Amino acid sequence: MAAAGDDGITHRDVEVNGVRLHVAEAGPAGAPVALLLHGFPELWYTWRHQMPALAAAGYRAVAPDLRGYGGSDAPAAAAAGPEQYTALHVVGDLVALVDSLGHDRVLVVAHDWGAILAWHLCQFRPDKVVALVAMSVPFTPRDPVQTPVGALRSLYGDEYYVCRFQEPGAMEAEFARLGTELVLRKFLSMRTADPLFIPYSGWGSPDDEVPLPSWISDEDIKYYASEFDRTGFTGGINYYRAWDKTWELTAPWSGAEIKVPVKFIIGDLDLTYNIPSTQDFICKGDSSKFVPLLDDVVVMEDVGHFINEEKPNEINELIINFIKKFS
């Protein structure tokens, strides 16, 4: 294990489920584990504000780069395409990671794609999860007829970003045209309730200027960019390309409930919150039919998608106040 930096975070590699994961950690080795799962286009680094706070509260914060990201292995697309990025593959990584930590069960904190994977983890292996704090992406019951990508294409059309991500190589070429740093600025500074479209004509110009919000620094962008410059975006995009395959493989879990305690947090400017019918599902009690141990739903006003970076102090307090009930 590498020596801890000024923030108390150490880094190491762990071999799990046939892949090598880069893992960042903070906090006492024997403490209850909080497993932190990032989204797109993020890394373990998205939890840089949460990890010291969790460690100070007596937890062992463990934040992997998910497969395909950062310092973790990216299974070769030439061998199996995006199909090695289904929820079953990634949850397999997470279960093996939990086992490697010497704990039977962990607390899970997750954002964006990390939240999608955490919902699947709770469905597949509830025995591994003490409780879950999910952010930005609510639990969505499996539609027995329509795939996730098909549903979004029906709502928004072919230029919606999830649909544009489906064509192998297309977004990689567009992101290369714009440049890694600009792409990250566009994503990580986004805080609009409007759907995200990436036109076939191009997602702007390489000369676009995107000012950063107060919660993202130039140094933060440079760290993200240094990793994505090295790895490319294909690993992260493959999660979207495997989404419909996950839908095919998870038919046995249709109607399955989430049977662990859950707290859900979302910003009212999050594009996910503003997908038609989502607010009613979250706020009018419909979600509790599928998540019967739902403890609370917090909708933060005037907050966008990257909620744990935009409001770190508030998120830290919400996380710790919830998980301390179980540890």
mmCIF file of C-alpha atoms in Angstrom:
data_model
loop_
_atom_site.group_PDB
_atom_site.id
_atom_site.type_symbol
_atom_site.label_atom_id
_atom_site.label_comp_id
_atom_site.label_asym_id
_atom_site.label_seq_id
_atom_site.Cartn_x
_atom_site.Cartn_y
_atom_site.Cartn_z
ATOM 1 C CA MET A 1 0.000 0.000 0.000
ATOM 2 C CA ALA A 2 1.301 3.440 -0.898
ATOM 3 C CA ALA A 3 1.989 5.980 1.813
ATOM 4 C CA ALA A 4 -0.886 8.277 2.645
ATOM 5 C CA GLY A 5 -0.868 11.771 1.216
ATOM 6 C CA ASP A 6 -1.809 14.937 3.060
ATOM 7 C CA ASP A 7 -5.470 13.951 2.690
ATOM 8 C CA GLY A 8 -4.847 10.555 4.328
ATOM 9 C CA ILE A 9 -5.766 8.692 1.131
ATOM 10 C CA THR A 10 -3.687 5.685 0.090
ATOM 11 C CA HIS A 11 -3.720 3.788 -3.186
ATOM 12 C CA ARG A 12 -3.212 0.165 -4.163
ATOM 13 C CA ASP A 13 -4.202 -2.402 -6.769
ATOM 14 C CA VAL A 14 -6.440 -5.386 -6.036
ATOM 15 C CA GLU A 15 -6.913 -8.446 -8.265
ATOM 16 C CA VAL A 16 -10.620 -9.370 -8.351
ATOM 17 C CA ASN A 17 -12.870 -11.305 -10.711
ATOM 18 C CA GLY A 18 -10.187 -11.519 -13.392
ATOM 19 C CA VAL A 19 -9.415 -7.790 -13.428
ATOM 20 C CA ARG A 20 -7.075 -5.481 -11.552
ATOM 21 C CA LEU A 21 -8.815 -2.606 -9.785
ATOM 22 C CA HIS A 22 -7.107 0.543 -8.594
ATOM 23 C CA VAL A 23 -8.484 1.331 -5.133
ATOM 24 C CA ALA A 24 -8.176 4.488 -3.042
ATOM 25 C CA GLU A 25 -8.653 4.138 0.715
ATOM 26 C CA ALA A 26 -8.843 6.285 3.825
ATOM 27 C CA GLY A 27 -9.568 5.469 7.445
ATOM 28 C CA PRO A 28 -8.742 2.736 9.958
ATOM 29 C CA ALA A 29 -8.203 -0.749 8.503
ATOM 30 C CA GLY A 30 -10.542 -2.446 10.980
ATOM 31 C CA ALA A 31 -13.359 0.093 10.757
ATOM 32 C CA PRO A 32 -16.723 -0.459 9.043
ATOM 33 C CA VAL A 33 -16.267 -0.144 5.275
ATOM 34 C CA ALA A 34 -18.020 2.460 3.164
ATOM 35 C CA LEU A 35 -17.686 1.393 -0.465
ATOM 36 C CA LEU A 36 -17.862 4.440 -2.769
ATOM 37 C CA LEU A 37 -18.939 3.922 -6.395
ATOM 38 C CA HIS A 38 -18.402 6.639 -8.996
ATOM 39 C CA GLY A 39 -20.190 7.415 -12.251
ATOM 40 C CA PHE A 40 -19.367 8.866 -15.678
ATOM 41 C CA PRO A 41 -17.100 10.619 -16.513
ATOM 42 C CA GLU A 42 -15.577 10.245 -13.081
ATOM 43 C CA LEU A 43 -13.039 8.260 -11.081
ATOM 44 C CA TRP A 44 -12.357 7.403 -7.453
ATOM 45 C CA TYR A 45 -11.461 11.108 -7.317
ATOM 46 C CA THR A 46 -15.119 12.135 -7.311
ATOM 47 C CA TRP A 47 -15.111 11.087 -3.631
ATOM 48 C CA ARG A 48 -12.120 13.249 -2.631
ATOM 49 C CA HIS A 49 -14.335 15.326 -0.309
ATOM 50 C CA GLN A 50 -16.163 12.366 1.206
ATOM 51 C CA MET A 51 -13.208 10.099 1.971
ATOM 52 C CA PRO A 52 -11.493 12.264 4.631
ATOM 53 C CA ALA A 53 -14.868 13.018 6.231
ATOM 54 C CA LEU A 54 -15.780 9.338 6.416
ATOM 55 C CA ALA A 55 -12.349 8.473 7.808
ATOM 56 C CA ALA A 56 -12.689 11.183 10.469
ATOM 57 C CA ALA A 57 -16.081 9.724 11.409
ATOM 58 C CA GLY A 58 -14.529 6.298 12.001
ATOM 59 C CA TYR A 59 -15.139 4.553 8.685
ATOM 60 C CA ARG A 60 -12.824 2.934 6.168
ATOM 61 C CA ALA A 61 -13.654 4.638 2.879
ATOM 62 C CA VAL A 62 -12.863 2.442 -0.131
ATOM 63 C CA ALA A 63 -13.217 4.020 -3.583
ATOM 64 C CA PRO A 64 -12.267 1.923 -6.619
ATOM 65 C CA ASP A 65 -11.842 3.066 -10.168
ATOM 66 C CA LEU A 66 -14.491 0.831 -11.737
ATOM 67 C CA ARG A 67 -13.379 -1.497 -14.526
ATOM 68 C CA GLY A 68 -12.548 0.502 -17.631
ATOM 69 C CA TYR A 69 -11.660 3.649 -15.668
ATOM 70 C CA GLY A 70 -8.459 5.233 -14.426
ATOM 71 C CA GLY A 71 -5.937 2.849 -12.972
ATOM 72 C CA SER A 72 -8.173 -0.217 -13.272
ATOM 73 C CA ASP A 73 -8.118 -2.752 -16.075
ATOM 74 C CA ALA A 74 -10.258 -2.209 -19.146
ATOM 75 C CA PRO A 75 -11.245 -5.586 -20.626
ATOM 76 C CA ALA A 76 -10.329 -5.501 -24.290
ATOM 77 C CA ALA A 77 -13.165 -4.356 -26.526
ATOM 78 C CA ALA A 78 -11.713 -6.433 -29.361
ATOM 79 C CA ALA A 79 -12.308 -9.600 -27.359
ATOM 80 C CA ALA A 80 -15.922 -9.120 -26.339
ATOM 81 C CA GLY A 81 -16.946 -5.558 -27.066
ATOM 82 C CA PRO A 82 -18.910 -3.748 -24.381
ATOM 83 C CA GLU A 83 -20.506 -6.967 -23.147
ATOM 84 C CA GLN A 84 -17.808 -7.264 -20.466
ATOM 85 C CA TYR A 85 -19.307 -4.145 -18.885
ATOM 86 C CA THR A 86 -22.731 -5.486 -17.934
ATOM 87 C CA ALA A 87 -23.969 -5.063 -14.386
ATOM 88 C CA LEU A 88 -23.276 -8.747 -13.761
ATOM 89 C CA HIS A 89 -19.609 -8.284 -14.635
ATOM 90 C CA VAL A 90 -19.157 -5.134 -12.570
ATOM 91 C CA VAL A 91 -21.143 -6.387 -9.583
ATOM 92 C CA GLY A 92 -18.913 -9.449 -9.739
ATOM 93 C CA ASP A 93 -15.937 -7.111 -9.357
ATOM 94 C CA LEU A 94 -17.560 -5.419 -6.377
ATOM 95 C CA VAL A 95 -18.469 -8.640 -4.571
ATOM 96 C CA ALA A 96 -14.912 -9.898 -4.989
ATOM 97 C CA LEU A 97 -13.567 -6.547 -3.790
ATOM 98 C CA VAL A 98 -15.737 -6.702 -0.663
ATOM 99 C CA ASP A 99 -14.513 -10.226 0.035
ATOM 100 C CA SER A 100 -10.898 -9.082 -0.378
ATOM 101 C CA LEU A 101 -11.411 -6.432 2.317
ATOM 102 C CA GLY A 102 -12.139 -9.045 4.949
ATOM 103 C CA HIS A 103 -15.721 -7.920 5.541
ATOM 104 C CA ASP A 104 -18.886 -9.893 4.906
ATOM 105 C CA ARG A 105 -20.985 -6.752 4.395
ATOM 106 C CA VAL A 106 -20.326 -3.099 3.621
ATOM 107 C CA LEU A 107 -22.081 0.233 3.541
ATOM 108 C CA VAL A 108 -22.424 1.504 -0.036
ATOM 109 C CA VAL A 109 -22.421 5.114 -1.225
ATOM 110 C CA ALA A 110 -22.964 5.576 -4.948
ATOM 111 C CA HIS A 111 -23.521 8.213 -7.615
ATOM 112 C CA ASP A 112 -24.709 8.147 -11.252
ATOM 113 C CA TRP A 113 -23.611 4.845 -12.896
ATOM 114 C CA GLY A 114 -22.304 3.858 -9.501
ATOM 115 C CA ALA A 115 -25.881 4.139 -8.220
ATOM 116 C CA ILE A 116 -27.198 1.939 -11.049
ATOM 117 C CA LEU A 117 -24.597 -0.679 -10.153
ATOM 118 C CA ALA A 118 -25.377 -0.330 -6.446
ATOM 119 C CA TRP A 119 -29.075 -1.002 -7.098
ATOM 120 C CA HIS A 120 -28.037 -4.157 -8.978
ATOM 121 C CA LEU A 121 -25.656 -5.151 -6.183
ATOM 122 C CA CYS A 122 -28.546 -4.860 -3.723
ATOM 123 C CA GLN A 123 -30.745 -7.006 -5.971
ATOM 124 C CA PHE A 124 -28.147 -9.676 -6.721
ATOM 125 C CA ARG A 125 -26.372 -9.843 -3.360
ATOM 126 C CA PRO A 126 -28.281 -8.075 -0.583
ATOM 127 C CA ASP A 127 -26.278 -10.180 1.865
ATOM 128 C CA LYS A 128 -23.250 -8.003 1.022
ATOM 129 C CA VAL A 129 -24.879 -4.616 1.723
ATOM 130 C CA VAL A 130 -25.638 -3.164 5.156
ATOM 131 C CA ALA A 131 -27.261 -0.009 3.761
ATOM 132 C CA LEU A 132 -27.108 2.173 0.653
ATOM 133 C CA VAL A 133 -26.879 5.907 0.026
ATOM 134 C CA ALA A 134 -27.742 6.370 -3.658
ATOM 135 C CA MET A 135 -27.380 9.697 -5.429
ATOM 136 C CA SER A 136 -28.771 11.103 -8.658
ATOM 137 C CA VAL A 137 -30.136 7.905 -10.254
ATOM 138 C CA PRO A 138 -33.204 6.371 -8.581
ATOM 139 C CA PHE A 139 -34.076 2.704 -8.671
ATOM 140 C CA THR A 140 -35.923 1.913 -11.889
ATOM 141 C CA PRO A 141 -37.992 -1.273 -12.047
ATOM 142 C CA ARG A 142 -37.119 -3.415 -15.043
ATOM 143 C CA ASP A 143 -39.515 -2.848 -17.924
ATOM 144 C CA PRO A 144 -40.399 -6.319 -19.241
ATOM 145 C CA VAL A 145 -40.912 -5.001 -22.778
ATOM 146 C CA GLN A 146 -38.696 -2.003 -23.525
ATOM 147 C CA THR A 147 -34.928 -1.745 -23.109
ATOM 148 C CA PRO A 148 -33.399 1.228 -21.242
ATOM 149 C CA VAL A 149 -31.823 2.676 -24.384
ATOM 150 C CA GLY A 150 -35.008 2.077 -26.352
ATOM 151 C CA ALA A 151 -37.043 3.920 -23.738
ATOM 152 C CA LEU A 152 -34.731 6.947 -23.834
ATOM 153 C CA ARG A 153 -34.688 6.942 -27.632
ATOM 154 C CA SER A 154 -38.501 6.971 -27.598
ATOM 155 C CA LEU A 155 -38.495 9.946 -25.237
ATOM 156 C CA TYR A 156 -35.713 12.067 -26.700
ATOM 157 C CA GLY A 157 -34.640 10.777 -30.105
ATOM 158 C CA ASP A 158 -31.352 9.640 -31.565
ATOM 159 C CA GLU A 159 -29.306 12.692 -30.520
ATOM 160 C CA TYR A 160 -29.870 12.150 -26.802
ATOM 161 C CA TYR A 161 -26.441 11.474 -25.328
ATOM 162 C CA VAL A 162 -27.192 7.893 -24.210
ATOM 163 C CA CYS A 163 -28.331 7.045 -27.738
ATOM 164 C CA ARG A 164 -25.342 8.761 -29.331
ATOM 165 C CA PHE A 165 -23.038 6.722 -27.092
ATOM 166 C CA GLN A 166 -24.242 3.465 -28.637
ATOM 167 C CA GLU A 167 -22.260 3.605 -31.894
ATOM 168 C CA PRO A 168 -18.767 2.166 -31.330
ATOM 169 C CA GLY A 169 -16.086 4.782 -31.837
ATOM 170 C CA ALA A 170 -18.417 7.678 -32.645
ATOM 171 C CA MET A 171 -18.223 9.474 -29.308
ATOM 172 C CA GLU A 172 -14.554 8.651 -28.905
ATOM 173 C CA ALA A 173 -13.910 10.478 -32.178
ATOM 174 C CA GLU A 174 -16.076 13.438 -31.160
ATOM 175 C CA PHE A 175 -14.372 13.714 -27.778
ATOM 176 C CA ALA A 176 -10.961 13.515 -29.451
ATOM 177 C CA ARG A 177 -11.994 16.367 -31.775
ATOM 178 C CA LEU A 178 -12.986 18.536 -28.824
ATOM 179 C CA GLY A 179 -10.125 17.546 -26.516
ATOM 180 C CA THR A 180 -10.295 15.709 -23.203
ATOM 181 C CA GLU A 181 -10.167 18.749 -20.950
ATOM 182 C CA LEU A 182 -12.993 20.537 -22.765
ATOM 183 C CA VAL A 183 -15.173 17.405 -22.705
ATOM 184 C CA LEU A 184 -14.693 17.115 -18.958
ATOM 185 C CA ARG A 185 -15.423 20.794 -18.459
ATOM 186 C CA LYS A 186 -18.662 20.390 -20.396
ATOM 187 C CA PHE A 187 -19.783 17.378 -18.377
ATOM 188 C CA LEU A 188 -18.616 18.272 -14.878
ATOM 189 C CA SER A 189 -19.879 21.866 -14.960
ATOM 190 C CA MET A 190 -23.327 20.822 -16.214
ATOM 191 C CA ARG A 191 -26.203 21.742 -13.922
ATOM 192 C CA THR A 192 -29.287 22.044 -16.065
ATOM 193 C CA ALA A 193 -32.592 20.249 -15.860
ATOM 194 C CA ASP A 194 -32.730 20.013 -19.657
ATOM 195 C CA PRO A 195 -31.941 16.762 -21.473
ATOM 196 C CA LEU A 196 -28.381 16.434 -22.792
ATOM 197 C CA PHE A 197 -28.180 16.232 -26.567
ATOM 198 C CA ILE A 198 -25.010 15.673 -28.586
ATOM 199 C CA PRO A 199 -25.889 16.627 -32.161
ATOM 200 C CA TYR A 200 -24.558 14.656 -35.097
ATOM 201 C CA SER A 201 -23.218 17.985 -36.333
ATOM 202 C CA GLY A 202 -20.923 18.157 -33.297
ATOM 203 C CA TRP A 203 -20.960 19.039 -29.586
ATOM 204 C CA GLY A 204 -19.611 22.526 -30.132
ATOM 205 C CA SER A 205 -16.149 23.700 -31.109
ATOM 206 C CA PRO A 206 -12.704 22.873 -29.691
ATOM 207 C CA ASP A 207 -12.435 26.619 -29.108
ATOM 208 C CA ASP A 208 -15.455 26.701 -26.774
ATOM 209 C CA GLU A 209 -14.791 28.315 -23.410
ATOM 210 C CA VAL A 210 -16.516 26.625 -20.485
ATOM 211 C CA PRO A 211 -16.075 28.461 -17.179
ATOM 212 C CA LEU A 212 -15.821 26.204 -14.165
ATOM 213 C CA PRO A 213 -18.234 26.410 -11.247
ATOM 214 C CA SER A 214 -16.835 27.121 -7.811
ATOM 215 C CA TRP A 215 -16.769 23.465 -6.761
ATOM 216 C CA ILE A 216 -14.519 22.292 -9.624
ATOM 217 C CA SER A 217 -11.004 23.689 -9.873
ATOM 218 C CA ASP A 218 -8.579 23.740 -12.781
ATOM 219 C CA GLU A 219 -6.484 21.261 -10.782
ATOM 220 C CA ASP A 220 -9.461 18.915 -10.492
ATOM 221 C CA ILE A 221 -10.034 19.049 -14.253
ATOM 222 C CA LYS A 222 -6.361 18.444 -14.921
ATOM 223 C CA TYR A 223 -6.389 15.337 -12.724
ATOM 224 C CA TYR A 224 -9.442 13.922 -14.476
ATOM 225 C CA ALA A 225 -7.987 14.836 -17.869
ATOM 226 C CA SER A 226 -4.635 13.227 -17.128
ATOM 227 C CA GLU A 227 -6.401 9.923 -16.466
ATOM 228 C CA PHE A 228 -8.801 10.084 -19.430
ATOM 229 C CA ASP A 229 -5.984 11.195 -21.730
ATOM 230 C CA ARG A 230 -4.194 8.004 -20.752
ATOM 231 C CA THR A 231 -7.145 5.600 -20.882
ATOM 232 C CA GLY A 232 -9.579 7.199 -23.302
ATOM 233 C CA PHE A 233 -13.334 7.252 -22.715
ATOM 234 C CA THR A 234 -14.241 3.858 -24.169
ATOM 235 C CA GLY A 235 -14.285 2.032 -20.827
ATOM 236 C CA GLY A 236 -16.804 4.443 -19.338
ATOM 237 C CA ILE A 237 -18.922 4.635 -22.484
ATOM 238 C CA ASN A 238 -19.069 0.832 -22.612
ATOM 239 C CA TYR A 239 -21.357 0.877 -19.564
ATOM 240 C CA TYR A 240 -23.957 2.640 -21.733
ATOM 241 C CA ARG A 241 -23.307 0.256 -24.628
ATOM 242 C CA ALA A 242 -23.848 -2.739 -22.338
ATOM 243 C CA TRP A 243 -26.999 -1.330 -20.739
ATOM 244 C CA ASP A 244 -29.427 -3.184 -22.984
ATOM 245 C CA LYS A 245 -27.392 -6.388 -22.552
ATOM 246 C CA THR A 246 -27.754 -5.979 -18.794
ATOM 247 C CA TRP A 247 -31.508 -5.632 -19.364
ATOM 248 C CA GLU A 248 -31.504 -8.967 -21.233
ATOM 249 C CA LEU A 249 -29.509 -10.736 -18.530
ATOM 250 C CA THR A 250 -31.521 -9.425 -15.587
ATOM 251 C CA ALA A 251 -34.898 -10.852 -16.607
ATOM 252 C CA PRO A 252 -34.790 -13.214 -13.586
ATOM 253 C CA TRP A 253 -34.850 -10.152 -11.299
ATOM 254 C CA SER A 254 -37.952 -8.555 -12.845
ATOM 255 C CA GLY A 255 -40.101 -7.344 -9.972
ATOM 256 C CA ALA A 256 -37.399 -7.996 -7.372
ATOM 257 C CA GLU A 257 -37.378 -5.488 -4.517
ATOM 258 C CA ILE A 258 -34.407 -3.687 -2.988
ATOM 259 C CA LYS A 259 -34.346 -5.205 0.488
ATOM 260 C CA VAL A 260 -31.685 -3.107 2.194
ATOM 261 C CA PRO A 261 -32.113 0.242 3.980
ATOM 262 C CA VAL A 262 -31.718 3.119 1.512
ATOM 263 C CA LYS A 263 -31.356 6.873 1.541
ATOM 264 C CA PHE A 264 -31.753 8.602 -1.828
ATOM 265 C CA ILE A 265 -30.409 12.079 -2.629
ATOM 266 C CA ILE A 266 -30.878 14.097 -5.820
ATOM 267 C CA GLY A 267 -30.666 17.705 -6.988
ATOM 268 C CA ASP A 268 -33.675 19.423 -8.509
ATOM 269 C CA LEU A 269 -31.537 20.576 -11.449
ATOM 270 C CA ASP A 270 -30.376 17.043 -12.188
ATOM 271 C CA LEU A 271 -31.342 15.995 -15.717
ATOM 272 C CA THR A 272 -32.258 12.570 -14.285
ATOM 273 C CA TYR A 273 -34.733 14.123 -11.859
ATOM 274 C CA ASN A 274 -36.389 15.880 -14.770
ATOM 275 C CA ILE A 275 -36.978 12.851 -16.974
ATOM 276 C CA PRO A 276 -40.777 12.637 -17.445
ATOM 277 C CA SER A 277 -42.560 10.813 -14.574
ATOM 278 C CA THR A 278 -39.369 10.503 -12.499
ATOM 279 C CA GLN A 279 -40.325 13.183 -9.969
ATOM 280 C CA ASP A 280 -43.656 11.531 -9.297
ATOM 281 C CA PHE A 281 -41.965 8.156 -8.921
ATOM 282 C CA ILE A 282 -39.430 9.533 -6.442
ATOM 283 C CA CYS A 283 -41.550 11.970 -4.474
ATOM 284 C CA LYS A 284 -45.061 10.493 -4.386
ATOM 285 C CA GLY A 285 -44.240 7.197 -2.768
ATOM 286 C CA ASP A 286 -44.129 4.991 -5.860
ATOM 287 C CA SER A 287 -40.461 4.150 -5.344
ATOM 288 C CA SER A 288 -41.162 2.763 -1.869
ATOM 289 C CA LYS A 289 -43.186 -0.039 -3.484
ATOM 290 C CA PHE A 290 -39.927 -1.343 -4.940
ATOM 291 C CA VAL A 291 -37.595 -0.077 -2.188
ATOM 292 C CA PRO A 292 -39.616 -0.960 0.928
ATOM 293 C CA LEU A 293 -36.799 -0.027 3.320
ATOM 294 C CA LEU A 294 -36.450 3.455 1.806
ATOM 295 C CA ASP A 295 -35.550 5.630 4.779
ATOM 296 C CA ASP A 296 -35.714 9.034 3.154
ATOM 297 C CA VAL A 297 -35.635 10.953 -0.118
ATOM 298 C CA VAL A 298 -33.756 14.258 -0.126
ATOM 299 C CA VAL A 299 -34.268 16.637 -3.055
ATOM 300 C CA MET A 300 -31.679 19.406 -2.796
ATOM 301 C CA GLU A 301 -32.788 22.727 -4.254
ATOM 302 C CA ASP A 302 -30.716 24.482 -6.916
ATOM 303 C CA VAL A 303 -28.264 21.570 -7.157
ATOM 304 C CA GLY A 304 -27.217 19.732 -10.306
ATOM 305 C CA HIS A 305 -26.114 16.227 -11.204
ATOM 306 C CA PHE A 306 -22.618 16.086 -9.679
ATOM 307 C CA ILE A 307 -24.119 16.546 -6.266
ATOM 308 C CA ASN A 308 -21.340 15.132 -4.078
ATOM 309 C CA GLU A 309 -18.855 17.556 -5.636
ATOM 310 C CA GLU A 310 -21.189 20.561 -5.725
ATOM 311 C CA LYS A 311 -22.376 20.250 -2.112
ATOM 312 C CA PRO A 312 -19.717 18.154 -0.353
ATOM 313 C CA ASN A 313 -20.323 19.329 3.206
ATOM 314 C CA GLU A 314 -24.074 18.792 3.025
ATOM 315 C CA ILE A 315 -23.635 15.404 1.350
ATOM 316 C CA ASN A 316 -21.067 14.308 3.926
ATOM 317 C CA GLU A 317 -23.473 15.139 6.736
ATOM 318 C CA LEU A 318 -26.344 13.292 5.060
ATOM 319 C CA ILE A 319 -24.216 10.207 4.420
ATOM 320 C CA ILE A 320 -22.715 9.993 7.899
ATOM 321 C CA ASN A 321 -25.972 10.679 9.737
ATOM 322 C CA PHE A 322 -27.596 7.848 7.798
ATOM 323 C CA ILE A 323 -24.907 5.162 7.902
ATOM 324 C CA LYS A 324 -24.144 5.650 11.587
ATOM 325 C CA LYS A 325 -27.541 4.045 12.263
ATOM 326 C CA PHE A 326 -26.050 0.767 11.035
ATOM 327 C CA SER A 327 -22.526 0.799 12.455
#
